[in-house]
Amino acid sequence: MPKHDCLVRLVEDDHPLEDYQSGVPRWCSGCGDNAVLAAVQRLCRDENLRPEKLAFVSGIGCASRFPHYMRTYGFHGIHGRALPIAEGVKMARPDLHVFVNTGDGDCCSIGAAHWLHAIRYNMNMTVVLHDNHVYGLTKKQVSPTSPKGLKSNTTPHGAYLDAMNPLTVTLGVTNVSFVAQAVDWIPEAVYAVIRAAFHHKGFSFVRIVQRCPEFLPNMWDAWLRDPEKTLLLEHDDGISFSPGLQRIYKNRQAHDPSDIHRAREIASCIDPVPVGILFRDENVPCYEDVREAGTPRSLDMVKTGLEAELDKFTVWPDDEPAVRIA
């Protein structure tokens, strides 16, 4: 078989779920991170995405272990810096599908400035905020999205401030183009929202409201027991939920994702918690297009650039010393 035909066949072959799985997740049993990982891996399989065309970037936190469990390109960055790293990846390799997995502390606290400007740049990437409302990796400290009154290791008498709402913040930034929300206990919604975000061209911000079974085990019990406390957002230009899910969650509302003013009103609601696409605008330009990132750099260009940088620090054997010692 000719080499070209072999390559075409390789690209067109279906990828099973195992092609995207790497290692055994070490998250706690019942952690919402597991639900997000399952949804993303299923999305990659269903879209038949080539693993070498995927890049997952994260910062620091429980959710930031995500790249370790994807058999793709991955970058486990430092605290709060996932977004600028992902932006650099997208500028250098616009052909890659870039995903960012970040937590409520990683994104909304130390990484808050990067978060706001990433929305403004509107680069084509899928950003998933794993919001469990507490610092889990460092063992229960209050985060920006922790509810007022939460007793933690840093607020033993209860958190003093009202929680930050990542949805309303995102919807208030210039050039916002996609905002959605799901809850980890409805797997169908998690998958549907992330899939819609992936197909949107621009900065797709998805907040996953999720449970922390270790430090906030009962926080969402009322929502789990009462389906009326969940509001499904439906629209022809949004998400259509299955009949089975509609039979359970009867509290549904038609919402046009192009209506940003109504989106901000819905985003402010906690009870019931909205699930679905809040806002979408396909007309916002992407920064990599404005800057004409263009085609990926060739191997020769990459090699030449690396050698030029390394040569700056190279001491050649024939070099004359700057100062002779008598």
Coordinates of C-alpha atoms in Angstrom, one line a residue:
M1 CA 0.0 0.0 0.0
P2 CA 1.4 3.5 -0.9
K3 CA 2.6 5.6 2.0
H4 CA 0.0 8.3 1.3
D5 CA -2.8 5.8 1.5
C6 CA -1.4 4.4 4.7
L7 CA -1.4 8.0 6.2
V8 CA -5.0 8.6 5.0
R9 CA -6.1 5.4 6.5
L10 CA -4.4 6.1 9.8
V11 CA -6.1 9.5 10.1
E12 CA -9.6 8.1 9.1
D13 CA -9.5 5.2 11.5
D14 CA -11.8 5.4 14.5
H15 CA -10.2 5.9 17.8
P16 CA -11.6 3.8 20.7
L17 CA -12.0 5.3 24.2
E18 CA -8.8 3.7 25.3
D19 CA -6.8 5.9 22.9
Y20 CA -7.5 8.9 25.2
Q21 CA -7.1 7.2 28.5
S22 CA -3.8 7.4 30.5
G23 CA -3.4 6.1 34.0
V24 CA -5.9 5.6 36.7
P25 CA -7.4 8.8 38.1
R26 CA -6.4 9.5 41.7
W27 CA -9.3 11.7 42.6
C28 CA -11.6 10.9 45.5
S29 CA -14.5 8.6 44.9
G30 CA -17.5 10.8 44.0
C31 CA -15.4 13.8 43.0
G32 CA -16.9 15.7 40.1
D33 CA -13.6 15.7 38.3
N34 CA -14.3 12.1 37.3
A35 CA -17.5 13.0 35.6
V36 CA -15.7 15.7 33.6
L37 CA -12.9 13.4 32.6
A38 CA -15.4 10.8 31.4
A39 CA -17.4 13.4 29.4
V40 CA -14.2 14.8 27.7
Q41 CA -12.9 11.3 26.8
R42 CA -16.2 10.4 25.4
L43 CA -16.3 13.6 23.4
C44 CA -12.9 12.9 21.9
R45 CA -14.0 9.4 20.9
D46 CA -17.3 10.6 19.4
E47 CA -15.6 13.4 17.4
N48 CA -12.9 10.9 16.4
L49 CA -10.2 13.5 17.4
R50 CA -6.6 12.5 16.7
P51 CA -4.8 12.3 20.1
E52 CA -1.8 14.1 18.5
K53 CA -4.0 17.0 17.7
L54 CA -5.2 17.6 21.3
A55 CA -3.5 19.6 24.0
F56 CA -4.7 19.8 27.6
V57 CA -3.3 22.5 29.8
S58 CA -3.8 23.0 33.6
G59 CA -2.5 24.9 36.6
I60 CA -2.4 23.7 40.2
G61 CA -5.2 22.0 42.1
C62 CA -7.2 18.8 42.1
A63 CA -8.7 19.4 38.6
S64 CA -5.2 20.2 37.3
R65 CA -4.2 16.6 37.3
F66 CA -6.4 16.3 34.2
P67 CA -3.6 16.3 31.6
H68 CA -2.1 13.2 33.3
Y69 CA -5.2 11.2 32.5
M70 CA -5.4 12.1 28.8
R71 CA -3.2 10.3 26.3
T72 CA -2.6 13.5 24.4
Y73 CA -0.2 16.5 24.6
G74 CA -0.4 18.0 28.0
F75 CA 1.1 20.7 30.1
H76 CA 0.7 20.8 33.9
G77 CA 1.6 24.4 34.6
I78 CA 2.1 26.5 37.8
H79 CA -0.7 28.0 39.9
G80 CA -3.0 30.3 38.0
R81 CA -1.0 30.3 34.8
A82 CA -2.9 27.7 32.7
L83 CA -4.6 30.2 30.4
P84 CA -1.5 32.2 29.2
I85 CA 0.3 28.8 28.6
A86 CA -2.7 27.7 26.5
E87 CA -2.8 30.9 24.6
G88 CA 0.9 30.4 23.7
V89 CA 0.2 26.9 22.5
K90 CA -2.7 28.1 20.4
M91 CA -0.6 30.9 18.8
A92 CA 2.2 28.5 18.0
R93 CA 0.0 25.6 17.0
P94 CA -3.3 26.9 15.8
D95 CA -4.0 23.5 14.3
L96 CA -4.4 21.9 17.8
H97 CA -7.6 21.6 19.8
V98 CA -6.7 23.2 23.1
F99 CA -8.5 22.5 26.3
V100 CA -7.9 24.1 29.7
N101 CA -8.9 22.5 33.0
T102 CA -8.8 24.8 36.0
G103 CA -10.2 25.0 39.5
D104 CA -12.1 27.8 41.3
G105 CA -8.9 28.8 43.2
D106 CA -6.6 28.4 40.2
C107 CA -8.8 30.4 37.9
C108 CA -10.7 32.9 40.1
S109 CA -8.0 33.7 42.6
I110 CA -4.3 33.7 41.6
G111 CA -5.2 33.3 38.0
A112 CA -8.0 35.9 37.9
A113 CA -6.2 38.5 35.8
H114 CA -5.3 35.9 33.2
W115 CA -8.9 34.7 33.2
L116 CA -10.3 38.1 32.4
H117 CA -7.9 38.9 29.6
A118 CA -8.3 35.4 28.1
I119 CA -12.0 36.2 27.8
R120 CA -11.1 39.4 26.0
Y121 CA -8.7 37.7 23.6
N122 CA -11.3 35.2 22.7
M123 CA -8.9 32.6 21.5
N124 CA -10.4 29.4 20.1
M125 CA -10.1 27.0 23.1
T126 CA -12.4 25.1 25.5
V127 CA -12.0 26.1 29.1
V128 CA -13.6 24.0 31.9
L129 CA -13.8 25.5 35.3
H130 CA -14.1 22.7 37.9
D131 CA -15.9 24.6 40.7
N132 CA -16.2 22.7 43.9
H133 CA -16.2 25.9 46.0
V134 CA -13.2 25.0 48.1
Y135 CA -9.4 24.5 47.9
G136 CA -9.3 20.7 47.9
L137 CA -5.7 19.8 47.1
T138 CA -4.4 21.9 50.0
K139 CA -7.0 20.5 52.3
K140 CA -9.9 22.8 52.8
Q141 CA -9.3 26.5 52.6
V142 CA -11.9 29.0 51.5
S143 CA -11.9 29.8 47.8
P144 CA -13.3 32.8 45.9
T145 CA -16.5 30.8 45.2
S146 CA -17.0 29.5 48.7
P147 CA -20.4 30.4 50.2
K148 CA -20.5 33.0 52.9
G149 CA -20.2 31.4 56.4
L150 CA -18.2 28.4 55.2
K151 CA -15.9 27.2 58.0
S152 CA -12.5 26.2 56.7
N153 CA -8.9 26.0 57.8
T154 CA -8.5 29.7 56.8
T155 CA -11.9 30.9 58.0
P156 CA -12.6 28.9 61.2
H157 CA -15.4 31.3 62.1
G158 CA -16.9 31.2 58.7
A159 CA -16.2 33.0 55.4
Y160 CA -16.8 36.7 55.7
L161 CA -17.6 37.5 52.0
D162 CA -20.3 36.5 49.6
A163 CA -19.1 34.1 46.9
M164 CA -17.9 35.3 43.5
N165 CA -20.1 34.1 40.6
P166 CA -17.8 33.1 37.7
L167 CA -20.7 33.2 35.3
T168 CA -21.7 36.8 35.9
V169 CA -18.0 37.8 35.9
T170 CA -17.4 36.2 32.6
L171 CA -20.5 37.7 31.1
G172 CA -19.3 41.1 32.1
V173 CA -16.0 41.1 30.1
T174 CA -15.6 42.6 26.7
N175 CA -15.6 40.1 23.8
V176 CA -17.2 37.3 25.8
S177 CA -18.4 34.7 23.2
F178 CA -19.6 31.5 25.0
V179 CA -20.7 30.8 28.6
A180 CA -22.4 27.6 29.8
Q181 CA -22.9 25.7 33.0
A182 CA -23.5 22.1 34.0
V183 CA -23.6 20.1 37.3
D184 CA -21.6 17.0 37.8
W185 CA -24.5 14.8 38.9
I186 CA -26.2 15.1 35.5
P187 CA -23.7 13.4 33.1
E188 CA -25.8 14.0 30.0
A189 CA -25.7 17.7 30.7
V190 CA -21.9 17.7 31.3
Y191 CA -21.3 16.0 28.0
A192 CA -23.8 18.1 26.0
V193 CA -22.4 21.4 27.4
I194 CA -18.8 20.5 26.8
R195 CA -19.6 19.3 23.3
A196 CA -21.3 22.6 22.5
A197 CA -18.3 24.4 23.8
F198 CA -15.9 22.4 21.7
H199 CA -17.9 23.2 18.5
H200 CA -17.9 27.0 19.3
K201 CA -15.1 28.9 17.6
G202 CA -13.8 31.2 20.4
F203 CA -13.1 31.2 24.1
S204 CA -15.7 28.7 25.4
F205 CA -16.1 29.0 29.1
V206 CA -17.8 26.1 30.9
R207 CA -18.4 26.1 34.6
I208 CA -19.0 22.7 36.2
V209 CA -20.7 22.9 39.6
Q210 CA -19.3 19.9 41.3
R211 CA -19.2 18.2 44.6
C212 CA -16.2 17.7 46.9
P213 CA -17.0 14.5 48.8
E214 CA -14.0 15.0 51.1
F215 CA -14.5 18.6 52.4
L216 CA -18.0 19.6 51.4
P217 CA -19.9 16.3 51.2
N218 CA -23.4 17.6 51.9
M219 CA -23.3 21.0 50.2
W220 CA -25.5 19.9 47.2
D221 CA -27.7 17.3 48.9
A222 CA -30.8 19.5 48.5
W223 CA -30.3 19.8 44.8
L224 CA -29.7 16.1 44.5
R225 CA -33.0 15.2 46.3
D226 CA -35.2 17.8 44.6
P227 CA -35.1 18.0 40.8
E228 CA -37.0 21.3 40.9
K229 CA -33.9 23.0 42.2
T230 CA -32.3 22.5 38.7
L231 CA -33.3 24.7 35.8
L232 CA -32.7 23.2 32.3
L233 CA -32.1 25.9 29.6
E234 CA -33.5 24.8 26.3
H235 CA -33.5 26.4 22.8
D236 CA -33.2 25.5 19.2
D237 CA -29.9 27.3 19.2
G238 CA -28.9 25.8 22.5
I239 CA -29.2 22.3 24.0
S240 CA -32.0 19.8 23.6
F241 CA -32.1 17.3 26.5
S242 CA -33.3 13.7 26.2
P243 CA -36.9 12.8 27.0
G244 CA -35.7 10.7 30.0
L245 CA -33.9 13.7 31.5
Q246 CA -36.9 15.9 30.9
R247 CA -39.2 13.5 32.8
I248 CA -36.9 13.9 35.8
Y249 CA -36.1 17.6 35.6
K250 CA -39.4 19.2 34.7
N251 CA -38.2 22.7 35.6
R252 CA -37.2 23.9 32.2
Q253 CA -37.1 27.3 30.5
A254 CA -36.7 28.4 26.9
H255 CA -33.6 30.7 26.7
D256 CA -32.2 32.3 23.6
P257 CA -28.3 32.2 24.1
S258 CA -28.0 35.4 22.0
D259 CA -29.7 37.4 24.7
I260 CA -26.8 38.5 26.9
H261 CA -29.1 40.6 29.3
R262 CA -31.3 37.6 30.1
A263 CA -28.1 35.5 30.3
R264 CA -26.8 37.7 33.1
E265 CA -30.1 37.5 35.0
I266 CA -30.1 33.7 34.8
A267 CA -26.4 33.5 35.7
S268 CA -27.2 35.3 39.0
C269 CA -29.6 32.5 40.0
I270 CA -28.3 29.9 42.4
D271 CA -31.6 28.2 43.4
P272 CA -32.6 26.8 41.0
V273 CA -29.2 26.2 39.5
P274 CA -29.2 26.9 35.7
V275 CA -27.9 24.1 33.4
G276 CA -27.2 24.7 29.7
I277 CA -25.9 27.4 27.4
L278 CA -26.3 30.9 28.8
F279 CA -24.7 32.9 26.1
R280 CA -23.1 32.4 22.6
D281 CA -21.9 34.9 20.0
E282 CA -20.2 33.4 16.9
N283 CA -19.3 36.8 15.6
V284 CA -16.6 37.8 18.1
P285 CA -13.2 37.7 16.4
C286 CA -10.5 35.3 17.7
Y287 CA -7.2 36.8 18.7
E288 CA -5.1 34.3 16.8
D289 CA -7.0 35.3 13.6
V290 CA -6.6 39.0 14.3
R291 CA -2.8 38.4 14.8
E292 CA -2.8 36.0 11.8
A293 CA -1.2 33.1 13.6
G294 CA -1.3 31.2 10.3
T295 CA 0.0 27.8 9.7
P296 CA 2.1 25.8 12.1
R297 CA 5.9 26.4 12.1
S298 CA 7.9 23.9 10.1
L299 CA 10.4 21.5 11.8
D300 CA 13.2 23.5 10.2
M301 CA 11.9 26.8 11.7
V302 CA 11.5 25.2 15.1
K303 CA 15.0 23.7 15.0
T304 CA 16.6 27.0 13.8
G305 CA 14.8 29.0 16.5
L306 CA 15.8 26.6 19.3
E307 CA 19.4 26.5 18.1
A308 CA 19.5 30.3 17.9
E309 CA 18.3 30.6 21.5
L310 CA 20.7 27.9 22.8
D311 CA 23.6 29.4 20.9
K312 CA 23.3 32.5 23.1
F313 CA 24.5 30.5 26.1
T314 CA 27.0 28.3 24.3
V315 CA 30.7 28.5 25.1
W316 CA 32.6 27.4 22.0
P317 CA 36.0 25.7 22.5
D318 CA 37.7 28.1 20.1
D319 CA 36.4 31.3 21.8
E320 CA 39.0 33.6 23.2
P321 CA 38.4 34.3 26.9
A322 CA 37.3 37.9 27.5
V323 CA 39.9 38.4 30.2
R324 CA 43.3 36.7 30.4
I325 CA 44.6 35.8 33.9
A326 CA 48.3 36.2 34.2

